[in-house]
Amino acid sequence: MDKFTRNYVDGFMAELIAKNPGETEFHQAVREVVESVAPYVTANPYLMDLKILERMVEPERVIMFRVPWMDDRGEIHINKGYRVQMNSSIGPYKGGIRFHSSVNLSIMKFLAFEQTFKNSLTTLPMGGAKGGSDFSPRGKSDAEVMRFCQSFMTELQRHIGPDTDVPAGDIGVGGREVGFLFGQYKRLRDEFTGTLTGKGQNWGGSLMRPEATGYGACYFAQEMLATRGKSFEGQTVVISGAGNVAQYAAEKATALGAKVVTLSDSDGFIYDPDGISVEKLGYVKKLKNVIRGRIKEYVKEYPSAQYFEHQRPWGISCDIAMPCATQNEIDADDARKLVDNGCYCVAEGANMPTTPEAIAIFQNAKLLYSPGKASNAGGVATSGLEMSQNSMRLKWTAEEVDEKLHGIMSDIHSACVKYGTEEDGYVNYVKGANIAGFIKVANSMVEQGLV
Ligand code: NDP
């Protein structure tokens, strides 16, 4: 990076941090993008004159609201609700809703910012947004979750719609929660439209949407592996998380011939040296999605596996790592362990799971490393396909959706290679994804004037 561009980045980040104090996750997500796209911006000075980057980091709208609800004992609780509508230059706002105790404005803004570039990469017409609450569904009854979702949607429904903003699931928001949210939306607005995605199969949901993020991450990893003449066949895979993304990443990696040896939740991880077979994964799905239990129960069912309390799985030797739980779950120490143990490919299923220091370690070691905004884009891409099916009032088969998903992941990979290949031939997927995602949004903003 030349001196002028370095100064531009430093000045930009200093101003961003001063204007958004304490929002560390948001700063981290913006820095990663700005470092990648700054050479392009300074080489095209009209983008500086038009303050395109400055506009991109300021959400078009932030909605914050009170979510009051009552638990089964009659006690009243108050949670915070958010919707960050970041950028609508290429389509209606689109992005998930997260219910987790850690949710705050910084996390919402980082996710909405990332979403803008991810949605651009999918080639579908979707702007960027994110929403959520510091409510945790963990340990709550179905009735409590329903009352919370109804209260949350009672406010959110004013701000969303099929051509305005189309939310989906994320951490803590799966099929059950989307159902309760959609039911309340429909009741209050008296319309049956595709305003949420990830809907049930009987009421407008797309086939393959539950599988899409995990499968898509594996399709992207397949493309990366192919650049080195490799595949999933016979590889050992370490996965974190045990939710939607982790389950389907494990399923697809196994189907492609890999041995998946770990899964985790926020309490610890399980290591099954024999591999988490299709049958064992069936147990995990029941445990997490129906019984809503903890991953440690896996070792009671399969005693040859081990459980490691309060630890993450990155010390387990593997060929491929797929972080599928949450942000900043791989730090520099974890990255060193992975590299030292022979891991040569990291495909992110989660959003921003790798810290900047850890990314540098992967890239310096020339690992195949893909940021979530590229490799987990299959989820929102299939949400985009759900929107298309809802607008056309028809339903594609699972094979049709899977084929489209496969094509989209392959196109995203090609875009990363196009914009991210460095002089020595190494593909910097972070740079590639950021520049490819940025150009389309930036050009759209330029063409639409100062809004
Ligand atoms: P789920 O709620 O289904 O699963 C999340 C998993 O991650 C759970 O096992 C959970 O454990 C674990 N987890 C959550 N927070 C933490 C934490 N702070 N520390 C350690 N473990 C944690 O969510 P998803 O699978 O849908 O999402 C996982 C990741 O993928 C997120 O980063 C999300 O933003 C991203 N993503 C999801 C998409 C989707 O389509 N669902 C699309 C694109 C990205 P526990 O049960 O203990 O909380």
Short mmCIF file of C-alpha atoms and ligand atoms in Angstrom, two decimals:
data_model
loop_
_atom_site.label_atom_id
_atom_site.label_comp_id
_atom_site.label_asym_id
_atom_site.label_seq_id
_atom_site.Cartn_x
_atom_site.Cartn_y
_atom_site.Cartn_z
CA MET A 1 0.00 0.00 0.00
CA ASP A 2 1.46 3.42 -0.96
CA LYS A 3 1.89 6.20 1.60
CA PHE A 4 -1.08 8.25 0.38
CA THR A 5 -3.40 5.25 0.66
CA ARG A 6 -1.99 4.31 4.10
CA ASN A 7 -2.71 7.84 5.34
CA TYR A 8 -6.17 7.68 3.82
CA VAL A 9 -6.92 4.42 5.71
CA ASP A 10 -5.52 5.73 9.00
CA GLY A 11 -7.45 8.99 8.75
CA PHE A 12 -10.64 7.18 7.79
CA MET A 13 -10.40 4.74 10.70
CA ALA A 14 -9.54 7.47 13.22
CA GLU A 15 -12.67 9.37 12.23
CA LEU A 16 -14.83 6.22 12.29
CA ILE A 17 -13.65 5.29 15.79
CA ALA A 18 -14.18 8.86 17.06
CA LYS A 19 -17.72 8.91 15.65
CA ASN A 20 -18.63 5.40 16.86
CA PRO A 21 -16.87 5.04 20.21
CA GLY A 22 -16.71 1.63 21.86
CA GLU A 23 -18.14 -0.27 18.87
CA THR A 24 -15.16 -2.62 18.61
CA GLU A 25 -16.72 -5.31 16.41
CA PHE A 26 -17.96 -2.63 14.00
CA HIS A 27 -14.49 -1.04 13.87
CA GLN A 28 -12.96 -4.46 13.19
CA ALA A 29 -15.35 -5.26 10.31
CA VAL A 30 -14.91 -1.83 8.72
CA ARG A 31 -11.11 -1.91 9.00
CA GLU A 32 -10.94 -5.23 7.20
CA VAL A 33 -12.96 -3.84 4.28
CA VAL A 34 -11.26 -0.45 4.16
CA GLU A 35 -7.77 -2.01 4.13
CA SER A 36 -8.84 -4.08 1.10
CA VAL A 37 -10.68 -1.46 -0.93
CA ALA A 38 -8.60 1.66 -0.16
CA PRO A 39 -6.18 1.13 -3.09
CA TYR A 40 -9.18 0.92 -5.43
CA VAL A 41 -10.77 4.02 -3.88
CA THR A 42 -7.62 6.15 -4.05
CA ALA A 43 -7.05 5.00 -7.64
CA ASN A 44 -10.57 6.26 -8.47
CA PRO A 45 -10.59 9.70 -6.77
CA TYR A 46 -14.24 10.42 -7.68
CA LEU A 47 -15.14 7.81 -5.05
CA MET A 48 -13.27 9.90 -2.48
CA ASP A 49 -14.90 13.13 -3.70
CA LEU A 50 -18.34 11.53 -3.45
CA LYS A 51 -17.46 10.19 0.05
CA ILE A 52 -18.74 6.74 -0.92
CA LEU A 53 -16.93 4.88 1.87
CA GLU A 54 -17.96 7.49 4.45
CA ARG A 55 -21.57 6.99 3.37
CA MET A 56 -21.26 3.19 3.42
CA VAL A 57 -20.22 3.07 7.07
CA GLU A 58 -23.16 5.23 8.21
CA PRO A 59 -26.32 3.07 8.37
CA GLU A 60 -29.21 4.44 6.34
CA ARG A 61 -31.37 3.85 9.41
CA VAL A 62 -31.00 2.35 12.89
CA ILE A 63 -34.15 1.28 14.71
CA MET A 64 -33.87 0.54 18.45
CA PHE A 65 -36.85 -0.43 20.50
CA ARG A 66 -38.13 -1.87 23.77
CA VAL A 67 -39.30 -5.50 23.80
CA PRO A 68 -41.39 -6.19 26.91
CA TRP A 69 -42.60 -9.74 27.57
CA MET A 70 -43.81 -11.96 30.39
CA ASP A 71 -42.32 -15.32 31.39
CA ASP A 72 -44.29 -18.42 32.40
CA ARG A 73 -44.20 -17.39 36.08
CA GLY A 74 -45.75 -14.00 35.33
CA GLU A 75 -42.50 -12.04 35.74
CA ILE A 76 -41.95 -9.14 33.32
CA HIS A 77 -38.73 -8.82 31.30
CA ILE A 78 -37.48 -5.99 29.11
CA ASN A 79 -35.08 -6.68 26.24
CA LYS A 80 -33.52 -4.43 23.62
CA GLY A 81 -34.60 -4.78 19.99
CA TYR A 82 -32.58 -3.64 16.95
CA ARG A 83 -32.78 -3.40 13.20
CA VAL A 84 -29.84 -1.80 11.39
CA GLN A 85 -30.76 -0.95 7.78
CA MET A 86 -27.28 -0.40 6.42
CA ASN A 87 -27.48 -0.06 2.65
CA SER A 88 -30.31 -0.37 0.11
CA SER A 89 -28.46 0.61 -3.06
CA ILE A 90 -28.77 -2.77 -4.80
CA GLY A 91 -32.08 -4.03 -3.38
CA PRO A 92 -34.39 -4.14 -0.37
CA TYR A 93 -32.61 -4.54 2.97
CA LYS A 94 -31.91 -8.19 3.73
CA GLY A 95 -30.23 -9.86 6.67
CA GLY A 96 -30.84 -12.11 9.64
CA ILE A 97 -32.17 -11.61 13.13
CA ARG A 98 -29.99 -12.73 16.05
CA PHE A 99 -31.29 -13.56 19.52
CA HIS A 100 -28.33 -13.90 21.90
CA SER A 101 -27.41 -12.36 25.23
CA SER A 102 -24.27 -10.77 23.68
CA VAL A 103 -26.22 -8.71 21.10
CA ASN A 104 -25.50 -4.97 21.17
CA LEU A 105 -25.41 -2.11 18.67
CA SER A 106 -21.77 -2.75 17.71
CA ILE A 107 -22.50 -6.39 16.82
CA MET A 108 -25.61 -5.41 14.88
CA LYS A 109 -23.70 -2.79 12.88
CA PHE A 110 -20.78 -5.10 12.12
CA LEU A 111 -23.17 -7.79 10.89
CA ALA A 112 -25.22 -5.34 8.79
CA PHE A 113 -22.02 -3.93 7.26
CA GLU A 114 -20.70 -7.41 6.38
CA GLN A 115 -24.10 -8.33 5.01
CA THR A 116 -24.00 -5.48 2.49
CA PHE A 117 -20.88 -6.89 0.82
CA LYS A 118 -21.99 -10.50 1.13
CA ASN A 119 -25.32 -9.77 -0.52
CA SER A 120 -23.56 -7.93 -3.30
CA LEU A 121 -21.33 -10.96 -3.88
CA THR A 122 -24.31 -13.28 -4.33
CA THR A 123 -25.19 -11.37 -7.55
CA LEU A 124 -28.81 -11.15 -6.32
CA PRO A 125 -30.59 -7.80 -5.74
CA MET A 126 -30.44 -7.50 -1.94
CA GLY A 127 -29.31 -4.63 0.28
CA GLY A 128 -27.69 -5.13 3.69
CA ALA A 129 -29.32 -5.19 7.15
CA LYS A 130 -29.22 -7.05 10.44
CA GLY A 131 -31.42 -7.16 13.51
CA GLY A 132 -31.85 -8.88 16.80
CA SER A 133 -32.14 -8.72 20.52
CA ASP A 134 -30.17 -9.44 23.68
CA PHE A 135 -32.86 -12.02 24.46
CA SER A 136 -31.51 -15.59 24.72
CA PRO A 137 -33.89 -18.44 23.83
CA ARG A 138 -31.65 -20.79 25.85
CA GLY A 139 -33.65 -22.38 28.67
CA LYS A 140 -36.91 -20.66 27.66
CA SER A 141 -40.14 -22.56 27.05
CA ASP A 142 -41.80 -22.54 23.62
CA ALA A 143 -44.54 -20.30 25.05
CA GLU A 144 -41.97 -17.79 26.34
CA VAL A 145 -40.15 -17.75 23.00
CA MET A 146 -43.49 -17.18 21.24
CA ARG A 147 -44.46 -14.28 23.50
CA PHE A 148 -41.06 -12.71 23.01
CA CYS A 149 -41.21 -13.10 19.21
CA GLN A 150 -44.70 -11.58 19.11
CA SER A 151 -43.58 -8.58 21.16
CA PHE A 152 -40.46 -8.13 19.02
CA MET A 153 -42.46 -8.26 15.78
CA THR A 154 -45.14 -5.89 17.08
CA GLU A 155 -42.61 -3.08 16.70
CA LEU A 156 -40.46 -4.47 13.86
CA GLN A 157 -43.43 -4.91 11.50
CA ARG A 158 -43.62 -1.13 11.03
CA HIS A 159 -40.20 -1.11 9.40
CA ILE A 160 -40.15 -4.20 7.15
CA GLY A 161 -42.00 -5.52 4.11
CA PRO A 162 -41.43 -7.60 0.97
CA ASP A 163 -40.05 -4.63 -0.99
CA THR A 164 -38.52 -2.80 1.99
CA ASP A 165 -36.67 -5.14 4.32
CA VAL A 166 -36.80 -8.95 4.49
CA PRO A 167 -35.34 -10.46 7.70
CA ALA A 168 -34.25 -14.10 8.16
CA GLY A 169 -32.73 -16.26 10.94
CA ASP A 170 -29.30 -16.18 12.55
CA ILE A 171 -27.93 -17.29 15.94
CA GLY A 172 -30.88 -18.18 18.19
CA VAL A 173 -33.42 -17.69 15.41
CA GLY A 174 -34.31 -20.91 13.58
CA GLY A 175 -37.49 -22.39 12.14
CA ARG A 176 -39.44 -22.11 15.40
CA GLU A 177 -38.67 -18.41 15.87
CA VAL A 178 -39.23 -17.51 12.19
CA GLY A 179 -42.64 -19.19 12.48
CA PHE A 180 -43.67 -17.11 15.50
CA LEU A 181 -42.30 -13.92 13.93
CA PHE A 182 -44.08 -14.54 10.62
CA GLY A 183 -47.36 -15.42 12.34
CA GLN A 184 -47.39 -12.10 14.22
CA TYR A 185 -46.33 -10.14 11.12
CA LYS A 186 -49.18 -11.64 9.10
CA ARG A 187 -51.68 -10.96 11.86
CA LEU A 188 -50.72 -7.32 12.28
CA ARG A 189 -50.25 -6.44 8.61
CA ASP A 190 -53.01 -8.64 7.20
CA GLU A 191 -50.83 -9.76 4.31
CA PHE A 192 -49.24 -13.05 3.26
CA THR A 193 -46.04 -12.04 1.58
CA GLY A 194 -42.44 -13.22 1.54
CA THR A 195 -41.40 -10.71 4.20
CA LEU A 196 -39.35 -13.24 6.15
CA THR A 197 -37.19 -16.00 4.70
CA GLY A 198 -36.37 -19.33 6.28
CA LYS A 199 -40.12 -19.96 6.47
CA GLY A 200 -41.65 -23.42 6.96
CA GLN A 201 -42.08 -25.65 3.92
CA ASN A 202 -45.89 -25.45 4.07
CA TRP A 203 -46.05 -21.66 4.12
CA GLY A 204 -43.64 -20.27 1.56
CA GLY A 205 -40.24 -21.57 2.66
CA SER A 206 -37.72 -22.63 0.06
CA LEU A 207 -36.46 -26.18 -0.04
CA MET A 208 -32.76 -26.25 0.86
CA ARG A 209 -32.85 -22.99 2.86
CA PRO A 210 -32.05 -24.80 6.17
CA GLU A 211 -29.12 -26.58 4.51
CA ALA A 212 -27.92 -23.64 2.41
CA THR A 213 -25.33 -21.92 4.61
CA GLY A 214 -23.51 -25.10 5.65
CA TYR A 215 -23.75 -26.73 2.22
CA GLY A 216 -22.71 -23.49 0.54
CA ALA A 217 -19.65 -23.20 2.78
CA CYS A 218 -18.61 -26.69 1.68
CA TYR A 219 -19.22 -25.87 -2.00
CA PHE A 220 -16.99 -22.82 -1.57
CA ALA A 221 -14.34 -24.89 0.22
CA GLN A 222 -14.48 -27.44 -2.62
CA GLU A 223 -13.63 -24.65 -5.08
CA MET A 224 -10.73 -23.50 -2.91
CA LEU A 225 -9.43 -27.06 -2.50
CA ALA A 226 -9.64 -27.63 -6.26
CA THR A 227 -7.18 -24.76 -6.84
CA ARG A 228 -4.60 -27.00 -5.12
CA GLY A 229 -5.77 -30.23 -6.73
CA LYS A 230 -7.48 -31.36 -3.51
CA SER A 231 -10.98 -32.28 -2.35
CA PHE A 232 -12.81 -33.21 0.87
CA GLU A 233 -12.18 -36.91 0.18
CA GLY A 234 -10.28 -38.48 3.09
CA GLN A 235 -9.69 -35.16 4.87
CA THR A 236 -10.14 -34.60 8.60
CA VAL A 237 -12.41 -31.64 9.34
CA VAL A 238 -12.76 -29.69 12.58
CA ILE A 239 -16.05 -27.78 12.94
CA SER A 240 -17.17 -25.41 15.71
CA GLY A 241 -20.79 -24.78 16.64
CA ALA A 242 -23.61 -27.31 16.68
CA GLY A 243 -26.39 -25.16 15.28
CA ASN A 244 -27.83 -24.70 11.82
CA VAL A 245 -24.62 -23.87 9.97
CA ALA A 246 -22.43 -26.43 11.76
CA GLN A 247 -24.91 -29.27 11.30
CA TYR A 248 -25.21 -28.85 7.55
CA ALA A 249 -21.53 -28.12 7.02
CA ALA A 250 -20.84 -31.42 8.82
CA GLU A 251 -23.47 -33.21 6.73
CA LYS A 252 -22.10 -32.01 3.39
CA ALA A 253 -18.42 -32.45 4.31
CA THR A 254 -19.21 -36.05 5.32
CA ALA A 255 -21.16 -36.64 2.09
CA LEU A 256 -18.12 -35.41 0.17
CA GLY A 257 -15.92 -38.03 1.82
CA ALA A 258 -14.43 -36.14 4.78
CA LYS A 259 -14.26 -37.21 8.43
CA VAL A 260 -15.73 -34.54 10.74
CA VAL A 261 -14.31 -34.99 14.25
CA THR A 262 -15.59 -32.04 16.34
CA LEU A 263 -18.67 -29.94 17.12
CA SER A 264 -19.10 -27.39 19.91
CA ASP A 265 -21.36 -24.99 21.73
CA SER A 266 -20.65 -22.11 24.07
CA ASP A 267 -19.89 -24.54 26.93
CA GLY A 268 -17.24 -26.71 25.23
CA PHE A 269 -16.53 -29.10 22.35
CA ILE A 270 -16.77 -32.82 21.58
CA TYR A 271 -14.02 -34.76 19.81
CA ASP A 272 -15.00 -37.99 18.09
CA PRO A 273 -11.87 -39.53 16.53
CA ASP A 274 -14.00 -42.09 14.66
CA GLY A 275 -15.86 -39.31 12.88
CA ILE A 276 -19.38 -37.92 13.29
CA SER A 277 -21.21 -40.24 10.91
CA VAL A 278 -24.58 -39.56 9.29
CA GLU A 279 -26.26 -41.55 12.07
CA LYS A 280 -24.43 -39.63 14.83
CA LEU A 281 -25.28 -36.34 13.13
CA GLY A 282 -28.93 -37.41 13.18
CA TYR A 283 -28.62 -37.67 16.94
CA VAL A 284 -27.02 -34.19 17.13
CA LYS A 285 -29.86 -32.68 15.10
CA LYS A 286 -32.43 -34.19 17.43
CA LEU A 287 -30.43 -33.11 20.48
CA LYS A 288 -30.02 -29.49 19.34
CA ASN A 289 -33.19 -28.85 17.33
CA VAL A 290 -35.84 -30.87 19.16
CA ILE A 291 -34.66 -31.60 22.71
CA ARG A 292 -32.64 -28.32 22.72
CA GLY A 293 -29.92 -29.98 24.80
CA ARG A 294 -26.16 -29.32 25.12
CA ILE A 295 -23.42 -30.84 22.97
CA LYS A 296 -21.76 -32.52 25.97
CA GLU A 297 -24.63 -35.03 25.97
CA TYR A 298 -23.07 -36.50 22.79
CA VAL A 299 -20.45 -38.36 24.84
CA LYS A 300 -23.14 -40.12 26.87
CA GLU A 301 -24.59 -41.44 23.62
CA TYR A 302 -21.17 -42.17 22.03
CA PRO A 303 -18.71 -42.91 24.86
CA SER A 304 -15.69 -43.25 22.57
CA ALA A 305 -15.90 -39.47 22.06
CA GLN A 306 -14.46 -36.95 24.54
CA TYR A 307 -15.88 -33.69 25.85
CA PHE A 308 -13.66 -30.69 26.60
CA GLU A 309 -15.39 -28.17 28.86
CA HIS A 310 -14.79 -24.43 28.20
CA GLN A 311 -12.44 -25.15 25.30
CA ARG A 312 -12.55 -24.55 21.58
CA PRO A 313 -11.71 -27.29 19.07
CA TRP A 314 -8.77 -25.62 17.27
CA GLY A 315 -6.10 -27.68 19.03
CA ILE A 316 -7.34 -30.86 17.34
CA SER A 317 -5.19 -31.89 14.38
CA CYS A 318 -7.01 -31.48 11.05
CA ASP A 319 -6.70 -30.71 7.33
CA ILE A 320 -9.68 -28.37 7.09
CA ALA A 321 -11.23 -26.09 9.74
CA MET A 322 -14.73 -24.67 9.50
CA PRO A 323 -15.64 -22.17 12.25
CA CYS A 324 -19.46 -22.16 12.34
CA ALA A 325 -20.35 -20.69 15.76
CA THR A 326 -19.72 -16.98 16.33
CA GLN A 327 -17.47 -13.93 15.85
CA ASN A 328 -13.85 -13.88 17.05
CA GLU A 329 -13.77 -17.57 17.99
CA ILE A 330 -10.31 -18.14 16.44
CA ASP A 331 -7.58 -15.97 17.97
CA ALA A 332 -3.86 -15.85 17.17
CA ASP A 333 -3.02 -18.78 19.49
CA ASP A 334 -5.73 -20.91 17.91
CA ALA A 335 -4.49 -19.97 14.43
CA ARG A 336 -0.91 -20.98 15.32
CA LYS A 337 -2.15 -24.34 16.65
CA LEU A 338 -4.10 -24.99 13.46
CA VAL A 339 -1.15 -24.13 11.21
CA ASP A 340 1.33 -26.12 13.34
CA ASN A 341 -0.95 -29.16 13.28
CA GLY A 342 -1.09 -29.18 9.48
CA CYS A 343 -4.40 -27.47 8.73
CA TYR A 344 -4.19 -25.99 5.21
CA CYS A 345 -7.75 -24.75 4.59
CA VAL A 346 -10.05 -22.58 6.73
CA ALA A 347 -13.55 -21.96 5.34
CA GLU A 348 -15.68 -19.72 7.52
CA GLY A 349 -19.33 -20.62 8.07
CA ALA A 350 -19.81 -18.04 10.83
CA ASN A 351 -19.53 -14.27 10.43
CA MET A 352 -16.09 -12.83 11.31
CA PRO A 353 -15.03 -15.84 13.43
CA THR A 354 -11.33 -15.11 12.93
CA THR A 355 -9.57 -12.19 14.62
CA PRO A 356 -7.38 -9.91 12.42
CA GLU A 357 -4.19 -11.32 14.03
CA ALA A 358 -5.32 -14.87 13.27
CA ILE A 359 -6.17 -13.96 9.65
CA ALA A 360 -2.64 -12.59 9.24
CA ILE A 361 -1.21 -15.90 10.52
CA PHE A 362 -3.28 -17.89 8.01
CA GLN A 363 -2.39 -15.61 5.13
CA ASN A 364 1.32 -15.48 5.96
CA ALA A 365 1.33 -19.29 6.05
CA LYS A 366 -0.43 -19.22 2.62
CA LEU A 367 -3.40 -21.24 3.82
CA LEU A 368 -6.54 -21.40 1.76
CA TYR A 369 -8.56 -18.97 3.90
CA SER A 370 -12.03 -17.63 3.05
CA PRO A 371 -13.89 -14.94 4.99
CA GLY A 372 -17.49 -15.65 5.97
CA LYS A 373 -18.85 -12.97 3.69
CA ALA A 374 -17.76 -15.16 0.75
CA SER A 375 -18.05 -18.72 2.04
CA ASN A 376 -21.24 -18.38 4.10
CA ALA A 377 -23.13 -16.36 1.47
CA GLY A 378 -25.09 -19.47 0.43
CA GLY A 379 -27.60 -18.83 3.23
CA VAL A 380 -28.63 -15.38 2.13
CA ALA A 381 -28.37 -16.39 -1.53
CA THR A 382 -30.96 -19.10 -0.92
CA SER A 383 -33.05 -16.58 1.01
CA GLY A 384 -32.90 -14.51 -2.19
CA LEU A 385 -34.11 -17.58 -4.08
CA GLU A 386 -36.93 -17.93 -1.53
CA MET A 387 -37.94 -14.31 -2.23
CA SER A 388 -38.02 -15.02 -5.97
CA GLN A 389 -40.19 -18.11 -5.46
CA ASN A 390 -42.57 -16.15 -3.18
CA SER A 391 -42.89 -13.33 -5.75
CA MET A 392 -43.61 -15.84 -8.51
CA ARG A 393 -45.94 -17.83 -6.23
CA LEU A 394 -44.23 -21.11 -7.05
CA LYS A 395 -41.80 -23.58 -5.50
CA TRP A 396 -38.65 -24.99 -7.03
CA THR A 397 -37.50 -28.55 -6.31
CA ALA A 398 -34.61 -29.21 -3.93
CA GLU A 399 -32.44 -30.14 -6.93
CA GLU A 400 -33.21 -26.84 -8.68
CA VAL A 401 -32.36 -24.79 -5.59
CA ASP A 402 -29.22 -26.80 -4.87
CA GLU A 403 -28.02 -26.36 -8.44
CA LYS A 404 -28.55 -22.59 -8.25
CA LEU A 405 -26.79 -22.47 -4.85
CA HIS A 406 -23.86 -24.42 -6.25
CA GLY A 407 -23.62 -22.01 -9.21
CA ILE A 408 -23.72 -18.95 -6.95
CA MET A 409 -20.95 -20.28 -4.67
CA SER A 410 -18.82 -21.08 -7.68
CA ASP A 411 -19.38 -17.54 -9.08
CA ILE A 412 -18.44 -15.99 -5.73
CA HIS A 413 -15.25 -18.04 -5.75
CA SER A 414 -14.43 -16.84 -9.27
CA ALA A 415 -15.01 -13.20 -8.20
CA CYS A 416 -12.63 -13.69 -5.25
CA VAL A 417 -9.97 -15.16 -7.53
CA LYS A 418 -10.43 -12.32 -10.03
CA TYR A 419 -9.96 -9.52 -7.50
CA GLY A 420 -7.84 -11.31 -4.89
CA THR A 421 -5.02 -13.02 -6.78
CA GLU A 422 -1.68 -11.55 -5.71
CA GLU A 423 1.56 -11.29 -7.68
CA ASP A 424 2.87 -14.62 -6.38
CA GLY A 425 -0.37 -16.37 -7.38
CA TYR A 426 -1.70 -16.64 -3.80
CA VAL A 427 -5.44 -15.93 -3.67
CA ASN A 428 -6.23 -13.42 -0.93
CA TYR A 429 -9.93 -14.23 -0.56
CA VAL A 430 -10.45 -11.39 1.94
CA LYS A 431 -9.25 -8.82 -0.58
CA GLY A 432 -11.09 -10.50 -3.44
CA ALA A 433 -14.43 -10.68 -1.59
CA ASN A 434 -14.19 -7.13 -0.30
CA ILE A 435 -13.30 -5.53 -3.63
CA ALA A 436 -15.82 -7.56 -5.65
CA GLY A 437 -18.60 -6.79 -3.14
CA PHE A 438 -17.60 -3.13 -2.88
CA ILE A 439 -17.48 -2.22 -6.58
CA LYS A 440 -21.11 -3.12 -7.26
CA VAL A 441 -22.45 -1.27 -4.21
CA ALA A 442 -20.21 1.77 -4.82
CA ASN A 443 -21.21 2.08 -8.49
CA SER A 444 -24.89 1.79 -7.57
CA MET A 445 -24.51 4.55 -4.98
CA VAL A 446 -22.75 6.80 -7.49
CA GLU A 447 -25.51 6.24 -10.06
CA GLN A 448 -28.30 6.97 -7.55
CA GLY A 449 -26.97 10.37 -6.51
CA LEU A 450 -26.47 11.88 -3.07
CA VAL A 451 -29.00 9.96 -1.00
P1 NDP B 1 -27.40 -21.32 15.74
O1 NDP B 1 -28.05 -20.53 16.79
O2 NDP B 1 -28.19 -22.35 15.02
O3 NDP B 1 -26.09 -22.04 16.30
C1 NDP B 1 -25.08 -21.28 16.85
C2 NDP B 1 -24.05 -22.23 17.44
O4 NDP B 1 -22.91 -21.47 17.83
C3 NDP B 1 -24.55 -22.93 18.68
O5 NDP B 1 -23.93 -24.18 18.77
C4 NDP B 1 -24.09 -21.99 19.78
O6 NDP B 1 -23.92 -22.61 21.04
C5 NDP B 1 -22.75 -21.53 19.25
N1 NDP B 1 -22.46 -20.20 19.78
C6 NDP B 1 -23.24 -19.10 19.72
N2 NDP B 1 -22.67 -18.08 20.36
C7 NDP B 1 -21.52 -18.56 20.85
C8 NDP B 1 -20.49 -17.98 21.60
N3 NDP B 1 -20.54 -16.70 21.99
N4 NDP B 1 -19.42 -18.77 21.92
C9 NDP B 1 -19.36 -20.07 21.52
N5 NDP B 1 -20.32 -20.67 20.82
C10 NDP B 1 -21.38 -19.92 20.48
O7 NDP B 1 -26.80 -20.24 14.71
P2 NDP B 1 -26.33 -20.45 13.21
O8 NDP B 1 -25.77 -21.80 13.02
O9 NDP B 1 -27.44 -20.00 12.34
O10 NDP B 1 -25.18 -19.34 13.08
C11 NDP B 1 -23.81 -19.63 13.33
C12 NDP B 1 -22.95 -18.58 12.68
O11 NDP B 1 -23.20 -18.57 11.25
C13 NDP B 1 -23.18 -17.14 13.14
O12 NDP B 1 -21.98 -16.42 13.08
C14 NDP B 1 -24.13 -16.60 12.07
O13 NDP B 1 -24.08 -15.19 11.98
C15 NDP B 1 -23.55 -17.27 10.84
N6 NDP B 1 -24.43 -17.35 9.68
C16 NDP B 1 -25.63 -18.00 9.77
C17 NDP B 1 -26.44 -18.09 8.66
C18 NDP B 1 -27.70 -18.89 8.66
O14 NDP B 1 -28.25 -19.08 7.58
N7 NDP B 1 -28.18 -19.38 9.78
C19 NDP B 1 -26.07 -17.44 7.39
C20 NDP B 1 -24.75 -16.85 7.38
C21 NDP B 1 -24.00 -16.80 8.51
P3 NDP B 1 -24.97 -22.32 22.24
O15 NDP B 1 -26.09 -23.25 21.97
O16 NDP B 1 -24.19 -22.65 23.46
O17 NDP B 1 -25.36 -20.88 22.16
#
